[in-house]
Coordinates of C-alpha atoms in Angstrom, one line a residue:
M1 CA -3.5 -9.8 16.2
G2 CA -0.6 -11.4 15.0
E3 CA 1.5 -8.5 13.5
P4 CA 5.0 -9.2 13.0
E5 CA 7.4 -7.7 16.0
D6 CA 10.0 -5.7 14.9
A7 CA 12.8 -7.7 16.8
G8 CA 14.8 -10.5 16.6
A9 CA 17.7 -13.0 16.8
G10 CA 19.3 -16.5 15.5
T11 CA 19.8 -17.9 12.3
V12 CA 17.6 -20.6 10.1
A13 CA 19.7 -22.9 8.0
T14 CA 17.8 -23.5 4.7
D15 CA 18.9 -24.3 1.3
L16 CA 18.0 -20.9 -0.2
P17 CA 16.8 -20.7 -3.6
G18 CA 19.5 -20.0 -6.3
T19 CA 22.5 -19.7 -4.1
G20 CA 23.8 -23.2 -5.3
Q21 CA 25.1 -24.2 -1.8
E22 CA 23.9 -26.8 0.6
P23 CA 22.5 -25.3 4.0
V24 CA 25.0 -24.9 7.0
R25 CA 23.4 -24.4 10.1
T26 CA 24.7 -21.6 12.1
D27 CA 23.7 -20.9 15.8
E28 CA 25.1 -17.8 16.2
P29 CA 22.8 -14.4 16.7
A30 CA 22.5 -11.9 14.1
G31 CA 25.4 -9.8 13.5
E32 CA 27.7 -11.8 14.7
D33 CA 30.6 -13.7 12.8
R34 CA 29.5 -16.5 11.1
P35 CA 31.1 -19.6 9.6
A36 CA 32.4 -18.5 5.6
G37 CA 31.0 -22.1 4.6
G38 CA 27.4 -20.7 4.9
E39 CA 27.2 -17.3 4.4
E40 CA 24.3 -16.8 2.1
D41 CA 22.7 -20.1 3.2
A42 CA 22.2 -18.5 7.2
L43 CA 18.8 -16.6 7.4
L44 CA 19.7 -13.3 10.0
V45 CA 16.6 -13.4 11.5
L46 CA 14.5 -9.8 11.8
T47 CA 11.2 -10.4 12.7
A48 CA 8.5 -13.1 13.0
A49 CA 4.7 -13.6 12.7
L50 CA 2.0 -16.0 13.2
L51 CA -0.3 -17.4 10.6
T52 CA -3.3 -19.4 12.1
P53 CA -7.1 -19.0 12.0
A54 CA -6.9 -17.2 15.2
Q55 CA -4.1 -14.7 14.7
F56 CA -2.6 -13.2 10.9
P57 CA -1.3 -10.1 9.7
G58 CA -4.7 -8.4 8.6
A59 CA -2.6 -6.9 5.7
L60 CA -2.7 -10.2 4.6
G61 CA -6.7 -10.8 3.9
D62 CA -9.5 -10.6 5.2
D63 CA -9.3 -14.2 6.3
F64 CA -7.5 -17.4 6.7
P65 CA -7.1 -19.1 3.7
E66 CA -7.3 -15.5 2.1
A67 CA -3.5 -14.7 3.9
C68 CA -2.2 -18.3 3.1
G69 CA -3.3 -17.5 -0.7
R70 CA -0.8 -14.6 -0.5
L71 CA 2.0 -16.9 0.5
R72 CA 1.0 -19.7 -1.8
L73 CA 0.2 -22.0 1.4
P74 CA -2.7 -24.5 1.4
P75 CA -4.8 -23.3 5.0
L76 CA -3.8 -26.2 7.4
P77 CA -6.0 -25.6 10.5
H78 CA -2.7 -25.7 12.6
G79 CA -1.3 -22.8 10.7
Y80 CA 2.1 -21.8 10.3
G81 CA 4.9 -19.2 11.9
L82 CA 7.0 -17.1 9.4
I83 CA 10.4 -15.9 10.0
L84 CA 11.6 -13.0 8.1
G85 CA 15.2 -12.2 7.4
Q86 CA 17.9 -11.6 5.1
D87 CA 21.0 -13.6 3.9
G88 CA 24.6 -13.0 4.1
A89 CA 24.2 -11.1 1.1
G90 CA 21.3 -8.9 2.2
A91 CA 18.5 -10.6 0.0
R92 CA 14.6 -10.8 1.8
W93 CA 13.6 -14.1 2.9
T94 CA 10.3 -15.8 4.6
V95 CA 10.9 -18.8 6.1
V96 CA 7.8 -20.6 6.9
V97 CA 8.1 -23.2 9.4
D98 CA 5.1 -25.4 11.3
D99 CA 6.2 -25.4 14.7
V100 CA 4.1 -22.4 15.4
S101 CA 4.8 -22.7 19.4
L102 CA 8.1 -22.0 18.6
V103 CA 7.3 -18.8 17.0
A104 CA 4.8 -17.9 19.5
V105 CA 6.9 -18.3 22.3
A106 CA 9.6 -16.0 20.6
I107 CA 7.4 -13.0 19.7
A108 CA 6.2 -13.2 23.4
S109 CA 9.6 -13.2 24.0
W110 CA 10.5 -10.3 22.3
D111 CA 6.9 -8.1 23.5
C112 CA 8.7 -8.8 27.3
G113 CA 11.3 -7.0 26.2
M114 CA 13.7 -10.3 26.7
E115 CA 16.3 -11.8 23.7
Y116 CA 15.0 -15.2 22.2
E117 CA 17.0 -16.3 19.1
L118 CA 14.7 -18.0 17.1
T119 CA 16.3 -20.8 15.6
P120 CA 13.7 -24.1 14.3
A121 CA 14.9 -27.2 13.4
P122 CA 15.6 -27.8 9.7
R123 CA 12.3 -30.3 9.7
A124 CA 10.2 -28.0 11.0
I125 CA 10.7 -25.6 7.7
V126 CA 8.0 -26.1 5.0
A127 CA 9.3 -23.8 2.6
T128 CA 11.5 -20.9 2.3
L129 CA 9.8 -18.2 0.0
P130 CA 12.0 -15.2 -1.7
G131 CA 11.0 -11.5 -0.3
W132 CA 8.5 -10.4 2.3
P133 CA 4.9 -10.4 2.3
L134 CA 4.8 -7.9 5.1
A135 CA 6.5 -4.1 5.1
L136 CA 9.5 -4.3 7.4
A137 CA 11.2 -1.1 8.7
V138 CA 14.3 -2.7 10.0
A139 CA 17.8 -4.3 8.2
A140 CA 20.2 -6.9 9.4
P141 CA 23.7 -5.8 10.4
G142 CA 27.0 -6.0 8.6
V143 CA 25.3 -7.3 5.4
P144 CA 24.0 -5.4 2.4
A145 CA 20.6 -3.3 3.0
P146 CA 17.4 -5.4 2.1
H147 CA 16.6 -5.8 -1.2
D148 CA 15.1 -8.9 -3.8
P149 CA 17.1 -11.8 -4.4
D150 CA 18.6 -12.2 -7.9
L151 CA 16.7 -15.3 -9.1
S152 CA 16.9 -14.6 -12.7
G153 CA 18.7 -17.8 -13.2
D154 CA 16.1 -20.0 -11.7
P155 CA 13.2 -20.9 -14.3
E156 CA 11.5 -23.0 -11.7
A157 CA 12.1 -20.0 -8.6
P158 CA 8.7 -18.9 -7.0
E159 CA 7.6 -15.4 -7.4
I160 CA 9.1 -12.6 -5.1
L161 CA 6.7 -11.9 -2.1
R162 CA 6.3 -8.1 -1.7
P163 CA 4.4 -6.4 0.8
P164 CA 0.6 -5.5 -0.2
S165 CA 0.4 -1.9 -1.7
V166 CA -0.6 0.8 1.2
S167 CA -0.9 4.0 -1.4
G168 CA -4.3 5.3 -1.0
W169 CA -7.4 3.7 1.4
G170 CA -8.6 0.6 0.3
P171 CA -9.0 -3.5 2.1
T172 CA -5.4 -3.2 3.5
Q173 CA -5.3 -0.1 5.0
R174 CA -8.9 -0.3 6.5
R175 CA -7.3 -3.9 8.0
L176 CA -4.5 -2.6 9.5
G177 CA -6.3 0.7 11.4
A178 CA -8.9 -2.2 12.7
D179 CA -5.8 -4.2 13.5
E180 CA -4.1 -1.1 15.3
I181 CA -7.5 -0.4 17.1
S182 CA -7.2 -4.0 18.4
R183 CA -4.0 -3.4 19.6
Q184 CA -4.9 0.1 21.4
W185 CA -8.1 -0.9 22.4
S186 CA -7.7 1.0 25.8
T187 CA -6.4 3.8 24.4
W188 CA -9.2 4.4 21.2
R189 CA -11.8 3.8 23.9
A190 CA -10.8 6.6 26.2
E191 CA -10.4 9.4 23.5
F192 CA -13.7 8.1 22.2
T193 CA -15.1 8.8 25.6
E194 CA -13.0 11.9 26.2
G195 CA -14.9 13.2 22.6
E196 CA -18.4 12.4 24.2
E197 CA -18.0 14.1 27.1
S198 CA -16.3 17.6 25.4
G199 CA -18.7 17.4 23.3
A200 CA -21.3 17.3 26.2
E201 CA -19.9 20.3 27.5
E202 CA -20.3 21.8 23.7
G203 CA -23.8 21.2 23.8
A204 CA -24.6 22.2 27.1
A205 CA -22.9 26.0 26.2
E206 CA -25.0 26.3 23.2
G207 CA -28.4 25.2 24.7
G208 CA -28.9 21.9 23.6
E209 CA -29.9 19.1 25.3
R210 CA -27.9 16.0 26.1
T211 CA -30.1 12.8 24.4
G212 CA -27.7 10.0 25.0
K213 CA -24.4 8.9 24.7
G214 CA -21.8 10.7 22.1
T215 CA -25.0 13.4 21.0
T216 CA -26.6 15.9 21.2
A217 CA -29.8 17.6 20.3
G218 CA -30.1 20.9 18.3
G219 CA -28.5 19.2 14.9
R220 CA -25.0 18.3 16.0
T221 CA -25.9 14.5 15.9
E222 CA -28.0 12.1 14.8
P223 CA -28.5 8.8 15.9
V224 CA -28.7 6.0 12.8
A225 CA -30.0 2.4 14.1
E226 CA -29.8 -0.7 11.8
E227 CA -33.5 -0.2 9.1
G228 CA -36.4 -0.8 10.8
A229 CA -35.1 -1.3 13.8
G230 CA -35.5 1.2 17.2
T231 CA -38.5 3.6 18.0
E232 CA -40.8 4.7 16.0
G233 CA -39.8 6.0 12.1
G234 CA -36.5 4.0 12.3
E235 CA -34.7 5.8 14.1
R236 CA -33.3 4.5 17.4
A237 CA -33.1 6.2 21.1
A238 CA -29.3 7.9 21.1
D239 CA -28.8 5.9 24.7
G240 CA -29.1 2.3 23.5
D241 CA -32.7 2.2 25.0
G242 CA -34.0 1.3 21.5
D243 CA -33.6 -1.9 19.6
G244 CA -30.9 -1.1 17.2
D245 CA -26.9 -2.3 17.6
G246 CA -26.0 1.2 18.2
V247 CA -24.7 2.7 15.8
T248 CA -24.3 6.4 16.1
S249 CA -23.2 8.9 13.0
A250 CA -21.1 11.2 14.1
I251 CA -18.6 12.0 17.0
P252 CA -18.1 15.2 18.9
E253 CA -15.9 17.2 16.2
N254 CA -12.8 17.6 18.8
A255 CA -12.6 13.8 18.9
G256 CA -10.2 14.1 16.3
A257 CA -9.7 10.2 15.1
F258 CA -13.5 9.6 15.2
V259 CA -15.9 10.8 12.2
A260 CA -19.1 11.0 11.8
P261 CA -20.5 8.8 9.0
G262 CA -21.9 12.3 7.5
S263 CA -24.7 10.9 5.7
E264 CA -27.6 8.6 5.4
P265 CA -25.9 6.1 2.7
T266 CA -22.6 5.7 5.0
A267 CA -25.2 4.9 8.0
A268 CA -26.6 2.3 5.8
S269 CA -22.7 1.3 4.7
V270 CA -22.7 0.6 8.5
R271 CA -26.1 -1.3 9.1
A272 CA -25.1 -3.3 6.0
A273 CA -21.9 -4.4 7.4
L274 CA -23.7 -5.5 11.3
A275 CA -26.4 -7.3 9.1
E276 CA -23.5 -9.2 7.2
A277 CA -21.6 -9.8 10.4
R278 CA -24.9 -11.0 12.1
A279 CA -25.6 -13.4 9.1
Y280 CA -22.1 -15.1 9.8
L281 CA -24.3 -16.5 12.9
D282 CA -26.5 -18.8 10.8
A283 CA -24.0 -19.1 7.7
P284 CA -20.4 -18.9 9.3
P285 CA -17.5 -17.7 7.0
P286 CA -14.1 -18.8 6.1
P287 CA -11.8 -19.3 9.2
G288 CA -10.1 -16.2 10.4
R289 CA -12.9 -14.1 9.7
I290 CA -14.0 -14.1 13.2
R291 CA -11.1 -13.5 15.9
S292 CA -11.1 -13.1 19.7
A293 CA -8.3 -12.6 21.8
F294 CA -8.2 -12.2 25.5
A295 CA -9.4 -9.3 26.9
S296 CA -10.2 -9.9 30.9
E297 CA -11.2 -12.3 32.9
E298 CA -15.2 -11.3 31.5
A299 CA -14.5 -10.0 28.0
R300 CA -12.7 -10.6 24.9
L301 CA -11.8 -8.7 21.7
L302 CA -13.4 -9.1 18.8
R303 CA -12.1 -8.7 15.1
V304 CA -14.7 -9.6 12.4
D305 CA -13.9 -8.9 8.5
G306 CA -16.2 -8.7 5.9
P307 CA -16.5 -8.0 2.0
G308 CA -15.5 -4.2 2.2
W309 CA -15.8 -3.8 6.0
S310 CA -13.6 -4.7 9.5
L311 CA -15.0 -4.6 13.1
V312 CA -13.7 -4.2 15.8
A313 CA -15.1 -5.1 19.5
R314 CA -15.0 -5.7 22.8
T315 CA -17.8 -8.3 24.3
D316 CA -18.5 -6.1 26.9
D317 CA -18.3 -3.2 25.1
M318 CA -19.6 -0.9 22.3
A319 CA -17.4 -2.1 18.5
F320 CA -15.7 0.4 15.9
V321 CA -16.1 -0.3 12.6
L322 CA -14.0 1.0 9.4
L323 CA -15.6 0.6 5.6
D324 CA -13.6 0.5 2.2
A325 CA -16.0 3.0 1.0
V326 CA -15.3 5.6 3.9
P327 CA -11.7 6.5 3.7
G328 CA -9.9 7.1 7.3
E329 CA -12.9 6.8 9.2
V330 CA -13.7 5.0 12.1
M331 CA -17.4 4.5 13.4
P332 CA -18.8 4.0 16.8
V333 CA -21.2 1.3 17.5
E334 CA -22.5 2.2 21.1
R335 CA -24.0 -1.0 23.0
G336 CA -27.7 -1.0 22.3
P337 CA -30.0 -3.7 23.3
R338 CA -28.8 -6.4 20.3
L339 CA -24.9 -5.8 20.2
P340 CA -24.2 -7.8 23.2
A341 CA -25.9 -10.6 21.7
L342 CA -24.3 -10.4 18.3
L343 CA -21.2 -10.0 20.0
A344 CA -21.6 -12.8 22.5
G345 CA -22.8 -15.0 18.8
L346 CA -19.7 -14.3 17.0
D347 CA -17.2 -14.9 19.8
A348 CA -18.5 -18.4 20.0
L349 CA -18.1 -18.7 16.4
A350 CA -14.3 -17.2 16.5
A351 CA -11.1 -18.7 16.3
R352 CA -9.5 -18.1 19.5
S353 CA -5.8 -16.9 20.9

């Protein structure tokens, strides 16, 4: 939701700080010859992203105000469009515009493999910021390699934007992982289902009985429920017949991308994340903590974030949880009796796209 598209064409006429030149508008796509009088002021568009309560790159924050804060922008309700590109000298720049619809159309066109020249009107430009807030693996042809602009001669120049660090596991990686699951839901869901089926076959071969989705008897997996919920002793039936949200503590070993919480403290962290998500129903969080996108005619895809956790779910299916405290792991939450109501309640509060 809201990730940038690494494709684009067009130019943006803007008075770039430190160039000392008046802006010169050009309409040629990136890579074509441009008038010499405005080479450095014409931004060659590489990609674009939305920054709205309903759609923003997860790398920027848990919610819309936090994401805006990384770019030193006020969290206006209508949001912004971000245009990332290079000037004629190859320097990285981010142009912020208030014409969200224009940027949305460009991204949709690129998604469909169509050409679209993204050239906003000068009056739509809110800010021109040095650097990029997101990592890009593309560069404009015909200009030097991407680099930070030299603003040493401008004492009032803003701080250069740089992508969040992705070294080691942390909030940025956790949100990026959740974004990937939301973009590839069908693939991840199918992989989980395949892992369940393989686990059932292995369990039968070992003499263990199937006790429910994703679990087998004989010590392979144990279900985890919210504290105080479920069957006698605080456990939840593995097939979703208890009162819990359906957190499973393990995935069949050959599922690959999915791994078990593996310990009661980790399972408790998953329960705590679900409890925090449920608390949003009574005290709505900042805009963008809950986002809802189209999944099908009868379902929505939810992205929910909180301190140290991210949740991805379909309102007609299950959920996946990622935790800062459990590096690189994706933990499934099967569809128990309470999960549908939780997802419906979150969807009712969500910023929708």
